[in-house]
């Protein structure tokens, strides 16, 4: 376990290093005019532009800039924003928005996991019956209908019949978070239900289930002690990654409900050529994805101790 952890940690660091380097180099391929606002381009002389670029270190050779970039990363210095919030530290710009997305994402992930897994269990237990048909219809509907349409249905029903606010408000966080969390949970509930049902139905056909029935075990014991446990093994590998990526924000949902979260920040930073914000966000999302994969492997081993992450030939 320790050897595997160290190996994966080194692989993760190398991956993050390569991603950060690639993003840095791509940002430096942009014309230097993107460093300035339209107003600055009109007012600054060529000498003033050159002086500003030199002060920012953008005229230095690429290797020199790259070494400085690595040094700043080691000291967790991500620079300042020039367009999103001019002069504000990038950590401060991202931190406030990340807090909003994280709160909504964690709540939505918890709701999705509980409801989705429970729905999948009931569908598997009552396979080909009314509840299974309803659950299947819901899964097909959520996956077939564009997210914007389902969000609109939630907004109309939630605001007209239940009285919830249509837009997110910092003055009324609890009530205005209900519809965004609901929309964020729709697809995840369908996903968890679909895979729980699929894996449980597959487990119900195994020979050990027939043997358990012959031994006189009740349906409840078979479903929860054997079928559910074995069915969850392949699922848990993807749960941490799904949760962490949800915490990172949802572009469509946050724009739809005007949530001041992480979702729209990356596209805004790219459109406005805020280089430091773009670099930091890409690194952050890479870290979330890599950590999610690693935690999924560990969680899978915890659920089923029979699984070994490395073998004699160091293969999973």
Short mmCIF file of C-alpha atoms in Angstrom, two decimals:
data_model
loop_
_atom_site.label_atom_id
_atom_site.label_comp_id
_atom_site.label_asym_id
_atom_site.label_seq_id
_atom_site.Cartn_x
_atom_site.Cartn_y
_atom_site.Cartn_z
CA UNK A 1 0.00 0.00 0.00
CA UNK A 2 2.76 2.47 0.94
CA UNK A 3 4.76 1.63 -2.17
CA UNK A 4 1.69 2.09 -4.35
CA UNK A 5 0.85 5.41 -2.69
CA UNK A 6 4.34 6.79 -3.24
CA UNK A 7 4.34 5.61 -6.85
CA UNK A 8 0.96 7.19 -7.60
CA UNK A 9 1.96 10.39 -5.83
CA UNK A 10 5.04 10.73 -8.03
CA UNK A 11 2.98 10.00 -11.14
CA UNK A 12 0.46 12.62 -10.08
CA UNK A 13 3.13 15.26 -9.49
CA UNK A 14 4.68 14.56 -12.90
CA UNK A 15 1.26 14.83 -14.56
CA UNK A 16 0.51 18.14 -12.83
CA UNK A 17 3.98 19.40 -13.77
CA UNK A 18 3.43 18.54 -17.46
CA UNK A 19 -0.05 20.10 -17.50
CA UNK A 20 1.19 23.29 -15.84
CA UNK A 21 4.09 23.52 -18.31
CA UNK A 22 1.84 22.97 -21.33
CA UNK A 23 -0.62 25.64 -20.19
CA UNK A 24 2.19 28.11 -19.47
CA UNK A 25 3.71 27.62 -22.93
CA UNK A 26 0.33 27.94 -24.66
CA UNK A 27 -0.37 31.19 -22.84
CA UNK A 28 3.00 32.55 -23.97
CA UNK A 29 2.12 31.78 -27.60
CA UNK A 30 -0.56 34.48 -27.51
CA UNK A 31 0.30 37.89 -29.02
CA UNK A 32 1.54 40.37 -26.41
CA UNK A 33 -1.32 42.75 -27.30
CA UNK A 34 -3.61 40.50 -25.26
CA UNK A 35 -1.73 41.61 -22.16
CA UNK A 36 -3.30 45.07 -22.45
CA UNK A 37 -6.88 46.25 -22.27
CA UNK A 38 -8.46 48.02 -25.26
CA UNK A 39 -8.11 51.33 -23.46
CA UNK A 40 -4.41 50.71 -22.81
CA UNK A 41 -3.80 49.74 -26.43
CA UNK A 42 -5.27 53.06 -27.55
CA UNK A 43 -3.45 55.22 -24.98
CA UNK A 44 -0.04 53.55 -24.57
CA UNK A 45 2.84 54.34 -26.85
CA UNK A 46 5.10 51.57 -28.11
CA UNK A 47 7.68 52.54 -25.48
CA UNK A 48 5.09 52.29 -22.70
CA UNK A 49 3.92 48.88 -23.94
CA UNK A 50 7.47 47.59 -24.05
CA UNK A 51 8.16 48.92 -20.54
CA UNK A 52 5.01 47.23 -19.19
CA UNK A 53 5.94 43.91 -20.79
CA UNK A 54 9.49 44.12 -19.42
CA UNK A 55 8.16 44.88 -15.93
CA UNK A 56 5.95 41.79 -16.15
CA UNK A 57 8.87 39.68 -17.35
CA UNK A 58 7.14 38.79 -20.62
CA UNK A 59 10.11 39.90 -22.72
CA UNK A 60 12.50 37.51 -20.96
CA UNK A 61 13.51 34.29 -22.75
CA UNK A 62 10.96 31.49 -22.36
CA UNK A 63 13.32 29.29 -20.27
CA UNK A 64 13.82 32.19 -17.84
CA UNK A 65 10.07 32.76 -17.58
CA UNK A 66 9.51 29.03 -17.09
CA UNK A 67 12.02 28.83 -14.21
CA UNK A 68 10.32 31.78 -12.52
CA UNK A 69 6.93 30.12 -13.05
CA UNK A 70 8.11 26.90 -11.38
CA UNK A 71 9.59 28.86 -8.48
CA UNK A 72 6.33 30.72 -7.95
CA UNK A 73 4.41 27.44 -7.98
CA UNK A 74 6.68 25.97 -5.32
CA UNK A 75 5.92 28.99 -3.13
CA UNK A 76 2.19 28.80 -3.98
CA UNK A 77 2.40 32.23 -5.59
CA UNK A 78 -0.09 32.27 -8.47
CA UNK A 79 0.31 35.95 -9.26
CA UNK A 80 -2.38 38.61 -9.60
CA UNK A 81 -5.41 38.99 -11.83
CA UNK A 82 -5.28 41.68 -14.52
CA UNK A 83 -8.79 41.46 -15.96
CA UNK A 84 -11.21 39.63 -13.65
CA UNK A 85 -10.21 41.73 -10.61
CA UNK A 86 -7.34 43.99 -11.57
CA UNK A 87 -4.48 43.74 -9.07
CA UNK A 88 -6.17 41.17 -6.79
CA UNK A 89 -4.26 37.96 -5.92
CA UNK A 90 -5.48 35.02 -8.00
CA UNK A 91 -5.96 32.94 -4.85
CA UNK A 92 -8.40 35.54 -3.54
CA UNK A 93 -10.25 35.74 -6.86
CA UNK A 94 -10.70 31.97 -7.02
CA UNK A 95 -11.13 31.32 -3.29
CA UNK A 96 -14.43 33.13 -2.84
CA UNK A 97 -15.99 31.54 -5.92
CA UNK A 98 -14.64 28.10 -5.03
CA UNK A 99 -16.33 28.33 -1.64
CA UNK A 100 -19.74 28.86 -3.27
CA UNK A 101 -19.28 26.00 -5.76
CA UNK A 102 -17.91 23.69 -3.10
CA UNK A 103 -20.90 24.20 -0.80
CA UNK A 104 -23.43 23.58 -3.57
CA UNK A 105 -21.40 20.70 -4.99
CA UNK A 106 -20.99 18.85 -1.70
CA UNK A 107 -24.69 19.12 -0.85
CA UNK A 108 -25.70 18.03 -4.36
CA UNK A 109 -23.22 15.13 -4.29
CA UNK A 110 -24.52 13.89 -0.93
CA UNK A 111 -28.14 14.06 -2.09
CA UNK A 112 -27.31 12.39 -5.41
CA UNK A 113 -25.37 9.56 -3.82
CA UNK A 114 -28.07 8.71 -1.27
CA UNK A 115 -31.06 8.99 -3.60
CA UNK A 116 -29.31 7.50 -6.64
CA UNK A 117 -27.95 4.42 -4.87
CA UNK A 118 -31.26 3.85 -3.03
CA UNK A 119 -33.17 4.15 -6.31
CA UNK A 120 -30.81 1.67 -7.97
CA UNK A 121 -31.23 -0.81 -5.11
CA UNK A 122 -35.02 -0.63 -5.31
CA UNK A 123 -34.95 -0.98 -9.10
CA UNK A 124 -32.77 -4.09 -8.82
CA UNK A 125 -34.93 -5.53 -6.01
CA UNK A 126 -38.15 -4.96 -8.00
CA UNK A 127 -36.73 -5.60 -11.45
CA UNK A 128 -39.27 -5.31 -14.31
CA UNK A 129 -41.93 -3.97 -11.97
CA UNK A 130 -43.54 -0.53 -11.70
CA UNK A 131 -40.80 1.13 -9.65
CA UNK A 132 -38.14 -0.19 -12.03
CA UNK A 133 -40.03 1.23 -15.01
CA UNK A 134 -40.38 4.62 -13.30
CA UNK A 135 -36.68 4.72 -12.42
CA UNK A 136 -35.67 3.71 -15.93
CA UNK A 137 -37.97 6.35 -17.43
CA UNK A 138 -36.39 9.01 -15.19
CA UNK A 139 -32.86 7.94 -16.19
CA UNK A 140 -33.73 7.96 -19.90
CA UNK A 141 -35.44 11.35 -19.60
CA UNK A 142 -32.53 13.01 -17.80
CA UNK A 143 -29.97 11.63 -20.25
CA UNK A 144 -32.05 12.35 -23.37
CA UNK A 145 -33.29 15.85 -22.60
CA UNK A 146 -30.78 18.74 -22.86
CA UNK A 147 -29.73 20.09 -19.48
CA UNK A 148 -31.05 23.55 -20.32
CA UNK A 149 -34.55 22.12 -20.83
CA UNK A 150 -34.55 20.14 -17.57
CA UNK A 151 -33.19 23.19 -15.72
CA UNK A 152 -36.02 25.28 -17.16
CA UNK A 153 -38.60 22.74 -15.98
CA UNK A 154 -37.12 22.76 -12.48
CA UNK A 155 -37.08 26.56 -12.44
CA UNK A 156 -40.70 26.91 -13.58
CA UNK A 157 -42.04 24.24 -11.20
CA UNK A 158 -39.89 25.31 -8.25
CA UNK A 159 -40.62 29.02 -8.55
CA UNK A 160 -44.28 28.91 -9.59
CA UNK A 161 -45.56 26.11 -7.35
CA UNK A 162 -43.05 25.98 -4.49
CA UNK A 163 -42.07 29.64 -4.32
CA UNK A 164 -38.29 29.26 -4.44
CA UNK A 165 -36.18 32.16 -5.80
CA UNK A 166 -35.23 31.86 -9.47
CA UNK A 167 -31.80 33.45 -9.02
CA UNK A 168 -29.08 32.83 -6.46
CA UNK A 169 -28.82 35.50 -3.79
CA UNK A 170 -26.18 36.04 -1.11
CA UNK A 171 -28.88 37.61 1.07
CA UNK A 172 -31.03 34.49 1.00
CA UNK A 173 -28.53 31.69 0.47
CA UNK A 174 -30.58 28.77 1.80
CA UNK A 175 -33.74 29.33 -0.24
CA UNK A 176 -31.94 30.46 -3.40
CA UNK A 177 -29.69 27.37 -3.30
CA UNK A 178 -32.55 24.85 -3.55
CA UNK A 179 -33.12 25.04 -7.31
CA UNK A 180 -29.39 25.10 -8.25
CA UNK A 181 -28.72 22.08 -6.01
CA UNK A 182 -31.72 20.27 -7.50
CA UNK A 183 -30.49 20.85 -11.04
CA UNK A 184 -26.96 19.83 -10.08
CA UNK A 185 -28.30 16.57 -8.63
CA UNK A 186 -30.51 15.46 -11.53
CA UNK A 187 -27.87 13.85 -13.75
CA UNK A 188 -25.88 12.41 -10.84
CA UNK A 189 -28.95 10.71 -9.36
CA UNK A 190 -29.67 9.12 -12.74
CA UNK A 191 -26.05 8.00 -13.09
CA UNK A 192 -25.81 6.43 -9.64
CA UNK A 193 -29.19 4.72 -10.06
CA UNK A 194 -28.28 3.36 -13.49
CA UNK A 195 -24.95 1.86 -12.44
CA UNK A 196 -26.21 0.56 -9.08
CA UNK A 197 -29.07 -1.24 -10.78
CA UNK A 198 -26.84 -2.59 -13.53
CA UNK A 199 -24.19 -3.99 -11.22
CA UNK A 200 -26.73 -5.41 -8.75
CA UNK A 201 -28.75 -7.13 -11.47
CA UNK A 202 -25.51 -8.61 -12.77
CA UNK A 203 -24.58 -9.86 -9.29
CA UNK A 204 -28.01 -11.45 -8.82
CA UNK A 205 -27.21 -13.89 -11.64
CA UNK A 206 -24.03 -15.19 -9.96
CA UNK A 207 -23.79 -18.75 -8.65
CA UNK A 208 -23.04 -17.63 -5.09
CA UNK A 209 -26.46 -15.96 -4.92
CA UNK A 210 -28.16 -19.23 -5.81
CA UNK A 211 -26.10 -20.95 -3.10
CA UNK A 212 -27.07 -18.27 -0.55
CA UNK A 213 -30.74 -18.86 -1.32
CA UNK A 214 -30.31 -22.60 -0.95
CA UNK A 215 -28.75 -22.00 2.47
CA UNK A 216 -31.90 -20.17 3.52
CA UNK A 217 -30.65 -16.55 3.62
CA UNK A 218 -33.39 -13.94 3.42
CA UNK A 219 -33.75 -11.66 0.41
CA UNK A 220 -32.70 -8.68 2.56
CA UNK A 221 -29.52 -10.41 3.71
CA UNK A 222 -28.66 -11.41 0.16
CA UNK A 223 -29.30 -7.92 -1.23
CA UNK A 224 -27.39 -5.92 1.38
CA UNK A 225 -24.69 -8.29 2.65
CA UNK A 226 -23.69 -9.78 -0.67
CA UNK A 227 -25.18 -8.18 -3.78
CA UNK A 228 -24.89 -4.51 -2.80
CA UNK A 229 -21.38 -4.89 -1.38
CA UNK A 230 -20.03 -6.57 -4.51
CA UNK A 231 -21.95 -4.24 -6.82
CA UNK A 232 -20.49 -1.16 -5.12
CA UNK A 233 -16.88 -2.25 -5.72
CA UNK A 234 -16.67 -1.07 -9.35
CA UNK A 235 -18.77 2.02 -8.55
CA UNK A 236 -16.78 3.47 -5.68
CA UNK A 237 -13.74 4.00 -7.89
CA UNK A 238 -15.53 6.86 -9.64
CA UNK A 239 -17.39 8.41 -6.71
CA UNK A 240 -14.53 10.60 -5.34
CA UNK A 241 -13.69 11.94 -8.80
CA UNK A 242 -17.35 12.69 -9.50
CA UNK A 243 -17.72 14.55 -6.20
CA UNK A 244 -14.52 16.58 -6.62
CA UNK A 245 -15.39 17.61 -10.17
CA UNK A 246 -18.88 18.63 -9.01
CA UNK A 247 -17.25 20.74 -6.30
CA UNK A 248 -15.31 22.49 -9.07
CA UNK A 249 -18.49 24.10 -10.31
CA UNK A 250 -20.95 23.75 -13.20
CA UNK A 251 -20.73 26.23 -16.08
CA UNK A 252 -24.30 25.86 -17.34
CA UNK A 253 -26.04 25.65 -13.97
CA UNK A 254 -24.17 28.57 -12.44
CA UNK A 255 -24.83 30.81 -15.42
CA UNK A 256 -28.49 29.74 -15.51
CA UNK A 257 -29.09 30.71 -11.87
CA UNK A 258 -26.48 33.50 -11.68
CA UNK A 259 -24.46 31.62 -9.08
CA UNK A 260 -21.15 33.43 -8.37
CA UNK A 261 -19.16 30.19 -8.45
CA UNK A 262 -16.26 28.56 -10.24
CA UNK A 263 -18.17 27.33 -13.29
CA UNK A 264 -18.06 30.44 -15.52
CA UNK A 265 -14.71 31.68 -14.18
CA UNK A 266 -12.45 29.70 -16.53
CA UNK A 267 -14.33 30.72 -19.68
CA UNK A 268 -14.41 34.35 -18.50
CA UNK A 269 -10.68 34.28 -17.81
CA UNK A 270 -9.95 32.82 -21.25
CA UNK A 271 -12.17 35.33 -23.03
CA UNK A 272 -10.55 38.22 -21.16
CA UNK A 273 -7.02 36.81 -21.46
CA UNK A 274 -6.35 36.79 -17.73
CA UNK A 275 -3.30 34.52 -17.99
CA UNK A 276 -2.62 33.96 -14.30
CA UNK A 277 -6.23 33.01 -13.56
CA UNK A 278 -6.34 30.59 -16.52
CA UNK A 279 -3.10 28.89 -15.47
CA UNK A 280 -4.21 28.52 -11.86
CA UNK A 281 -7.66 27.16 -12.74
CA UNK A 282 -6.28 24.54 -15.13
CA UNK A 283 -3.83 23.36 -12.47
CA UNK A 284 -6.62 23.29 -9.87
CA UNK A 285 -8.91 21.17 -12.07
CA UNK A 286 -6.01 18.84 -12.87
CA UNK A 287 -5.32 18.37 -9.16
CA UNK A 288 -9.02 17.68 -8.44
CA UNK A 289 -9.17 15.05 -11.17
CA UNK A 290 -5.94 13.33 -10.18
CA UNK A 291 -6.82 13.28 -6.47
CA UNK A 292 -10.26 11.88 -7.35
CA UNK A 293 -8.75 8.97 -9.30
CA UNK A 294 -6.31 8.18 -6.49
CA UNK A 295 -9.00 8.26 -3.78
CA UNK A 296 -11.20 6.04 -5.95
CA UNK A 297 -8.51 3.35 -6.07
CA UNK A 298 -8.03 3.49 -2.30
CA UNK A 299 -11.78 3.45 -1.62
CA UNK A 300 -12.22 0.44 -3.88
CA UNK A 301 -9.62 -1.45 -1.86
CA UNK A 302 -11.33 -0.46 1.41
CA UNK A 303 -14.70 -1.74 0.19
CA UNK A 304 -13.16 -5.02 -0.97
CA UNK A 305 -9.90 -5.91 0.87
CA UNK A 306 -9.40 -8.80 -1.56
CA UNK A 307 -8.37 -6.26 -4.21
CA UNK A 308 -4.62 -5.61 -4.39
CA UNK A 309 -3.42 -2.49 -6.13
CA UNK A 310 -0.08 -3.98 -7.12
CA UNK A 311 1.02 -7.50 -7.92
CA UNK A 312 4.27 -9.32 -8.34
CA UNK A 313 4.97 -7.43 -11.54
CA UNK A 314 3.85 -4.08 -10.06
CA UNK A 315 0.65 -4.13 -12.12
CA UNK A 316 -2.78 -3.19 -10.85
#
